[in-house]
Amino acid sequence: MTNITSRHEGAAGDLTARALREALYAGLISLGLFVLFVGLKSDQNIRNELILVPRWGLLAIFVVIAMVGRFLMIAYLQPFLASQKVVNAATGMLPDSMASRFFRLPFFIAAVVVSAVMIAAARGLPDNIAAYATIIRGLAIIYSLACLFYMFRIFITTHFTVLAVAALVLYPIVIVAIFGAQGSLKWVDNFGIQILIYVMLAWGLNIVVGLAGLLDLGYVAFYAVGAYSYALLSSTFGLSFWVLLPMAGILAAFWGMILGFPVLRLRGDYLAIVTLAFGEIIRLVLLNWAEVTNGAAGISGVAKASVFGIWSFDVSAPNNFAKAFGLPMSSAYYKIFLFYLILALALLTAFVTVRLRRMPIGRAWEALREDEIACRSLGINTVTTKLTAFAIGAMFGGFAGSFFAARQGFVSPESFVFLESAVILAIVVLGGMGSLVGIAVAAAVMVGGTEILRELEFLKHIFGPDFTPELYRMLLFGIAMVVVMVWKPRGFVGSREPTAFLHERKAVSGSFTKEGHG
Amino acid sequence: MSLETTMNSDTILKVEHLSMKFGGLMAINDFSFEAKRGEITALIGPNGAGKTTVFNCITGFYKPTMGMIVLNQKAGKQYLLERLPDFEITKHAKVARTFQNIRLFSGLTVLENLLVAQHNKLMVASGFTVLGLLGFPTYRKAAKEAIELAKHWLEKADLIDRADDPAGDLSYGAQRRLEIARAMCTGPELLCLDEPAAGLNPRESAALNTLLRSIRADTGTSLLLIEHDMSVVMEISDHVVVLEYGQKISDGTPDHVKNDPKVIAAYLGVEDDEVEDVISEVESLEGGVN
Ligand SMILES: Nc1ncnc2c1ncn2[C@@H]1O[C@H](COP(=O)(O)OP(=O)(O)OP(=O)(O)O)[C@@H](O)[C@H]1O
Ligand SMILES: [Mg+2]
C-alpha cells in the first residue's frame, strides 16, 4: 500500500491493471455464486410442470455490480484510505483534534463580524474592490456555517443520552402531530415499540454476555417465561399487569438461576450449547404441555395493561381511557401508552445496568469476563457472581416478556424460537459488547432496518414490476451485518467506559477487553 | 482444635506431609515446611520441581492428594486450607497470591483492578448490592475508602500515573507490580508470589526488592516467594526452602542453603559423588547461581 503513494506515475498503471484483474475475479466469483440462485428460477408453466426460467439480465446486473464495486475499491478507495493513514501518521494528529483547532469560538465570532462588515461595506466600495469583498464574505459565511455544524455535532455527542431520551419521549407526540392518531399506529408500534422491546432484551442479555462474558444462546427462554407468566396468571387469577410485571421478572430470574446451576462449570462453546438447549427445552415444554399452555394454539385474549389500574384500555370498561377524557375511540392511545411503558422499562434496565457496573457485583462480572481464575484468587465467589448475572439478565427478559404478552394480547411458542435469541445476541455483538448506546443503535438498525426493508417498493422501478423486494429483505439484512462486522469488528462502540477513575476518565480500547470464554 | 499445641504462634503457615499426584506423576512427595510470621520465606528449586504446584495447593486451586496445610492468623484463628474452596482462602484465611504467568484484568483500568480486589469488603458495604443500588451513604463512603486504599498501593507500586490506563497497556514490569498491589488490596496476612522477578531487568528487580521489603515492614504481611532470580532470593529472604522433584532437599537461612551441597548439585545437575568438588568450586565464586 505504501508504494502506491510514493511512486505515483508508474504505480498508477499497475494499479489499474490490478484493479481490472481483481474486478474480473470478483465477477467470476459472483457469477459462480449467483448463477444458480439468481440466474435460474424454478417456476410452474401452464401445465403445472416445473420449469427453469433463466434470468440472465438480472444475473448480469449482479455480476457487473460486483465487478464495478471491486474495481472502484481497488483503484480508488484503498489508495485513498492509505493516503489518509499516511497523512494522519505524518501530522501525528487525529482528524478530530485538527477540527477542534480549526473551529474555535473566537474564529467563529471573527468570521461573523467579517461577513457582517463586508455586507455593510459592500455598497460603498468601488466595483473592482467589491468583487473581492464578495469573495471574502462568501468564505466567512461558509466558515461560520461549518463552525455551527461542528459545534452542533459536538453538542450532540456530549449530550447524547439526554438528547436521545428527550427525542424518544417526544417521538409519539411528533408522530401523532404529523400522521394523526390513526396514521401514527404503524410508526409508534412497528418502529417505536418493536425496536424498544429489542433494545430492552439486548440490554438484559448484555449483562450476561457483554459484562459477565457468559455466552447465552437461549435468552429467549426467559422472554417466554415472562410472557407465559403474565398470560397464564392474568387469565387464571385475573391479576393486573402491575402485579404480574414484577412477578414475571422474579419467575424469570428464578429460571435464570435454574439454568445457571448446571452450566456453572461449563465454558465457551459448551456453555453456548447448553443454553441453546435450555431455550429449546422451554419452548418444547410450552408446546407440549397443552393442558396448561394450550400448546401450539397459544393463549389468546391476554388482558391489556392499564394505566396503574386507574384507566383501562378495554373498550367495554367504564374507566376506559378515551371515555374518561372524552376522546374519540382509537387503538392509538393504547399503543402510545405501551410506547411509554416499554420506554420506561428499557430506561430502567439501562439505569440499573449503569448503576450495577459501579457496584462491586458489576465490577466482578467484568473481572469474570477478563479472567476467572484471577477472580477466585481475589476471594470472589464466582458461583454466586455468575448466578446473579444470569438471574438479573433473565429478570429483564421476564419484564420484556410480560410486556410483550400485554401488547400482543396473544402468546404462542412460535414467538420464542431460536432465531429470536440469535437476533438479540446479534444486536449485542453488533452494538459492541457492554456498551448501552452501541446496543441501542444496533437494535434500531437491525429491527428498524428489517422493518424499513419491508418497504422496498422503489426497487420495482429498477428491476421491473415482477421483482418482489420482500424476498431480498433478509439477504440485504445479512449483507449489512457482514459489512458492519468487517468495518467495525468490535461493534459500533468497541471501547469500554471505566467505572471509576483517579485523574481522568479515559475509554478503554476494545483491543484490551476480552469477550469472555464461558 | 488440637492443632494449637503443635503450632507455635509465630508460625503463620505449616505444611505437613503434602503430596500431590497427577495421574502417575508424583509432583509433590511428602513435603513439609513452616513459614514464620513477618518473615520472607523463599521456595526455590529447578524447573518442574513442583513449586507452583505447592502454591496451587496452598491457595486451593488444587486439592492435595495427601497432607495438611494449616494457616495460623494473627488473631489466633486457624484454617485448614486444604479443606477450603479457593475463594474462601483469600476471603477468610487471608492468603493472597500472584501468578507465574501474570493474570490481570487487562480490559479494566489499573484502578479498577485494585477495586475488584476489594470485592468482599465492598459487597458488605453495599448491602450485597441492594443498599448500594438505592444509593445508601454507607456504600459511597466505603467506595471512597476503597479508592484511597487503591491509591496507597498505586503509590507504593509506582503506578499512580497510570491509574486510568487499561492494565493490558502496562509494561511487563509494571504488570508484575500491579499484580502484587492488587493482591495487597485484599488485605492478606500471607502473600504468595510466584516468580515476581521473572522477566524484570536489574533496575526493576531492585525496585521489586524495595517494594517487597516495604510490604513486610509496613503491613507485617508474611511473604512466601517462588523465585529463580538468586539476587532477589538471597538478598531479601529470611528463610529458604529448596524443592527438587517434589521433595524437600534443603531448608534454612540463605547462607545455609547456598552452601548446601545437595542444593548445588540440584542446580548444577551433577552426580552425587561429585558434589564435594562442586562445593569448593562454588564457594570461591560466591552465589552467582541461576
Ligand atoms: N495440572 C497438572 N496436571 C498434570 N501435571 C501437572 C499439572 N500441574 C503441574 N504438573 C506437573 O507437575 C510438575 C511440577 O510442576 P510445577 O509447575 O509445580 O513446577 P515449578 O517448580 O513451578 O516449575 P517452574 O520453575 O518451571 O515454574 C511438572 O512436571 C508438571 O508437568
Ligand atoms: Mg512454576
Coordinates of N, CA and C in Angstrom, one line a residue, chain A residues 433-516:
Chain A
M433 N -20.0 -5.2 22.7 CA -20.4 -5.9 23.9 C -20.2 -4.9 25.1
G434 N -21.2 -4.7 25.9 CA -21.1 -4.0 27.1 C -21.5 -2.5 26.9
S435 N -21.6 -2.0 25.7 CA -22.0 -0.6 25.5 C -23.5 -0.4 25.3
L436 N -24.1 0.3 26.2 CA -25.5 0.5 26.1 C -25.9 1.3 24.9
V437 N -25.2 2.4 24.6 CA -25.5 3.2 23.5 C -25.4 2.4 22.2
G438 N -24.2 1.8 22.0 CA -24.0 1.0 20.8 C -25.1 0.0 20.6
I439 N -25.5 -0.7 21.7 CA -26.6 -1.7 21.6 C -27.9 -1.1 21.1
A440 N -28.2 0.1 21.7 CA -29.5 0.7 21.3 C -29.4 1.1 19.8
V441 N -28.3 1.6 19.4 CA -28.1 1.9 17.9 C -28.3 0.7 17.1
A442 N -27.6 -0.4 17.5 CA -27.7 -1.7 16.8 C -29.1 -2.2 16.7
A443 N -29.8 -2.1 17.8 CA -31.2 -2.5 17.8 C -32.0 -1.7 16.8
A444 N -31.8 -0.4 16.8 CA -32.6 0.5 15.9 C -32.2 0.1 14.5
V445 N -31.0 -0.2 14.2 CA -30.6 -0.5 12.8 C -31.1 -1.9 12.4
M446 N -30.9 -2.9 13.3 CA -31.3 -4.2 13.0 C -32.9 -4.4 12.8
V447 N -33.6 -3.9 13.9 CA -35.0 -4.1 13.9 C -35.7 -3.1 13.0
G448 N -35.3 -1.8 13.1 CA -35.8 -0.8 12.3 C -35.5 -1.1 10.8
G449 N -34.2 -1.5 10.6 CA -33.8 -1.8 9.3 C -34.6 -2.9 8.6
T450 N -34.9 -4.0 9.3 CA -35.7 -5.0 8.7 C -37.1 -4.5 8.4
E451 N -37.6 -3.6 9.3 CA -39.0 -3.1 9.1 C -38.9 -2.2 7.8
I452 N -37.9 -1.4 7.7 CA -37.8 -0.4 6.6 C -37.7 -1.2 5.3
L453 N -37.0 -2.3 5.4 CA -36.7 -3.1 4.2 C -38.0 -3.8 3.7
R454 N -39.1 -3.8 4.5 CA -40.4 -4.2 4.0 C -40.9 -3.3 2.9
E455 N -40.4 -2.0 3.0 CA -40.9 -1.0 2.0 C -39.9 -0.8 0.9
L456 N -39.6 -1.8 0.2 CA -38.6 -1.7 -0.9 C -39.2 -1.5 -2.2
E457 N -40.4 -0.9 -2.2 CA -41.2 -0.7 -3.4 C -40.4 -0.1 -4.5
F458 N -39.5 0.9 -4.1 CA -38.8 1.6 -5.2 C -37.9 0.7 -6.0
L459 N -37.5 -0.4 -5.5 CA -36.7 -1.3 -6.2 C -37.4 -1.9 -7.5
K460 N -38.7 -1.8 -7.4 CA -39.5 -2.3 -8.5 C -39.2 -1.4 -9.8
H461 N -39.0 -0.2 -9.5 CA -38.7 0.7 -10.7 C -37.4 0.3 -11.3
I462 N -36.4 -0.2 -10.5 CA -35.1 -0.6 -11.1 C -35.2 -1.9 -11.8
F463 N -35.8 -2.9 -11.0 CA -35.7 -4.3 -11.6 C -37.0 -4.7 -12.3
G464 N -37.9 -3.9 -12.5 CA -39.1 -4.2 -13.2 C -40.2 -4.7 -12.2
P465 N -41.4 -4.6 -12.7 CA -42.6 -4.9 -11.8 C -42.7 -6.3 -11.3
D466 N -42.0 -7.3 -11.9 CA -42.1 -8.7 -11.4 C -41.2 -8.9 -10.2
F467 N -40.4 -7.9 -9.9 CA -39.4 -8.1 -8.8 C -40.2 -8.0 -7.4
T468 N -40.0 -9.0 -6.6 CA -40.6 -8.9 -5.3 C -39.6 -8.6 -4.2
P469 N -39.5 -7.3 -3.8 CA -38.4 -6.9 -2.9 C -38.4 -7.6 -1.6
E470 N -39.6 -8.0 -1.1 CA -39.7 -8.6 0.3 C -38.8 -9.8 0.4
L471 N -38.6 -10.5 -0.8 CA -37.8 -11.7 -0.7 C -36.3 -11.4 -0.4
Y472 N -35.9 -10.1 -0.8 CA -34.5 -9.8 -0.6 C -34.2 -9.1 0.7
R473 N -35.3 -9.0 1.5 CA -35.1 -8.3 2.8 C -34.0 -8.9 3.6
M474 N -34.1 -10.3 3.8 CA -33.2 -10.9 4.7 C -31.7 -11.0 4.1
L475 N -31.7 -11.0 2.7 CA -30.4 -11.0 2.0 C -29.7 -9.7 2.3
L476 N -30.4 -8.6 2.1 CA -29.8 -7.3 2.3 C -29.4 -7.1 3.8
F477 N -30.3 -7.7 4.7 CA -30.0 -7.6 6.1 C -28.7 -8.3 6.4
G478 N -28.5 -9.5 5.9 CA -27.3 -10.3 6.1 C -26.1 -9.5 5.6
I479 N -26.2 -9.0 4.4 CA -25.1 -8.2 3.8 C -24.7 -7.1 4.7
A480 N -25.8 -6.4 5.2 CA -25.5 -5.2 6.1 C -24.7 -5.7 7.3
M481 N -25.1 -6.8 7.9 CA -24.4 -7.3 9.1 C -23.0 -7.6 8.8
V482 N -22.7 -8.3 7.7 CA -21.4 -8.6 7.3 C -20.5 -7.4 7.2
V483 N -21.1 -6.4 6.5 CA -20.4 -5.1 6.2 C -20.0 -4.5 7.6
V484 N -21.0 -4.4 8.5 CA -20.7 -3.8 9.8 C -19.6 -4.5 10.5
M485 N -19.7 -5.9 10.5 CA -18.6 -6.6 11.2 C -17.3 -6.5 10.6
V486 N -17.2 -6.3 9.3 CA -15.9 -6.1 8.6 C -15.4 -4.7 9.0
W487 N -16.3 -3.7 9.0 CA -15.9 -2.3 9.2 C -15.6 -2.1 10.6
K488 N -16.4 -2.7 11.5 CA -16.2 -2.5 13.0 C -16.3 -3.8 13.7
P489 N -15.2 -4.5 13.7 CA -15.2 -5.9 14.2 C -15.6 -6.0 15.7
R490 N -15.5 -4.9 16.4 CA -15.8 -4.9 17.8 C -17.2 -4.3 18.1
G491 N -18.0 -4.1 17.0 CA -19.3 -3.5 17.2 C -19.2 -2.0 17.0
F492 N -20.4 -1.4 17.0 CA -20.5 0.1 16.8 C -19.6 0.8 17.9
V493 N -19.8 0.4 19.1 CA -19.0 1.1 20.2 C -18.0 0.0 20.7
G494 N -16.8 0.1 20.3 CA -15.8 -1.0 20.7 C -15.1 -0.7 22.0
S495 N -15.2 0.5 22.4 CA -14.4 0.8 23.6 C -15.3 0.7 24.9
R496 N -14.7 0.7 26.0 CA -15.4 0.5 27.3 C -15.2 1.6 28.2
E497 N -16.3 2.1 28.8 CA -16.2 3.2 29.8 C -15.7 2.6 31.1
P498 N -14.6 3.1 31.7 CA -14.2 2.7 33.0 C -15.3 3.1 34.1
T499 N -15.4 2.3 35.2 CA -16.4 2.5 36.2 C -15.9 3.5 37.3
A500 N -14.6 3.7 37.3 CA -14.0 4.6 38.3 C -12.8 5.2 37.7
F501 N -12.4 6.4 38.2 CA -11.1 7.0 37.7 C -10.5 7.8 38.7
L502 N -9.2 8.1 38.6 CA -8.5 8.9 39.6 C -8.2 10.3 39.0
H503 N -7.7 10.3 37.8 CA -7.3 11.6 37.3 C -8.3 12.0 36.2
E504 N -8.5 11.2 35.2 CA -9.4 11.5 34.1 C -10.0 10.2 33.5
R505 N -11.3 10.3 33.1 CA -12.0 9.1 32.5 C -11.5 8.9 31.1
K506 N -10.8 7.8 30.9 CA -10.4 7.5 29.5 C -11.0 6.2 29.1
A507 N -11.6 6.2 27.9 CA -12.2 5.0 27.4 C -11.2 3.9 27.2
V508 N -11.5 2.7 27.5 CA -10.5 1.6 27.3 C -10.8 1.0 25.9
S509 N -9.7 1.0 25.1 CA -9.8 0.5 23.8 C -10.2 -1.0 23.7
G510 N -11.0 -1.3 22.7 CA -11.5 -2.7 22.6 C -10.5 -3.7 22.5
S511 N -9.2 -3.3 22.1 CA -8.2 -4.3 21.9 C -7.7 -4.9 23.2
F512 N -8.0 -4.2 24.4 CA -7.6 -4.8 25.6 C -8.7 -5.6 26.3
T513 N -10.0 -5.3 26.0 CA -11.0 -6.1 26.7 C -11.2 -7.5 26.1
K514 N -11.6 -8.4 26.9 CA -11.8 -9.8 26.4 C -13.3 -10.0 26.2
E515 N -13.6 -11.1 25.4 CA -15.0 -11.4 25.2 C -15.5 -12.3 26.2
G516 N -14.6 -12.9 27.0 CA -15.0 -13.9 28.0 C -15.0 -15.3 27.3

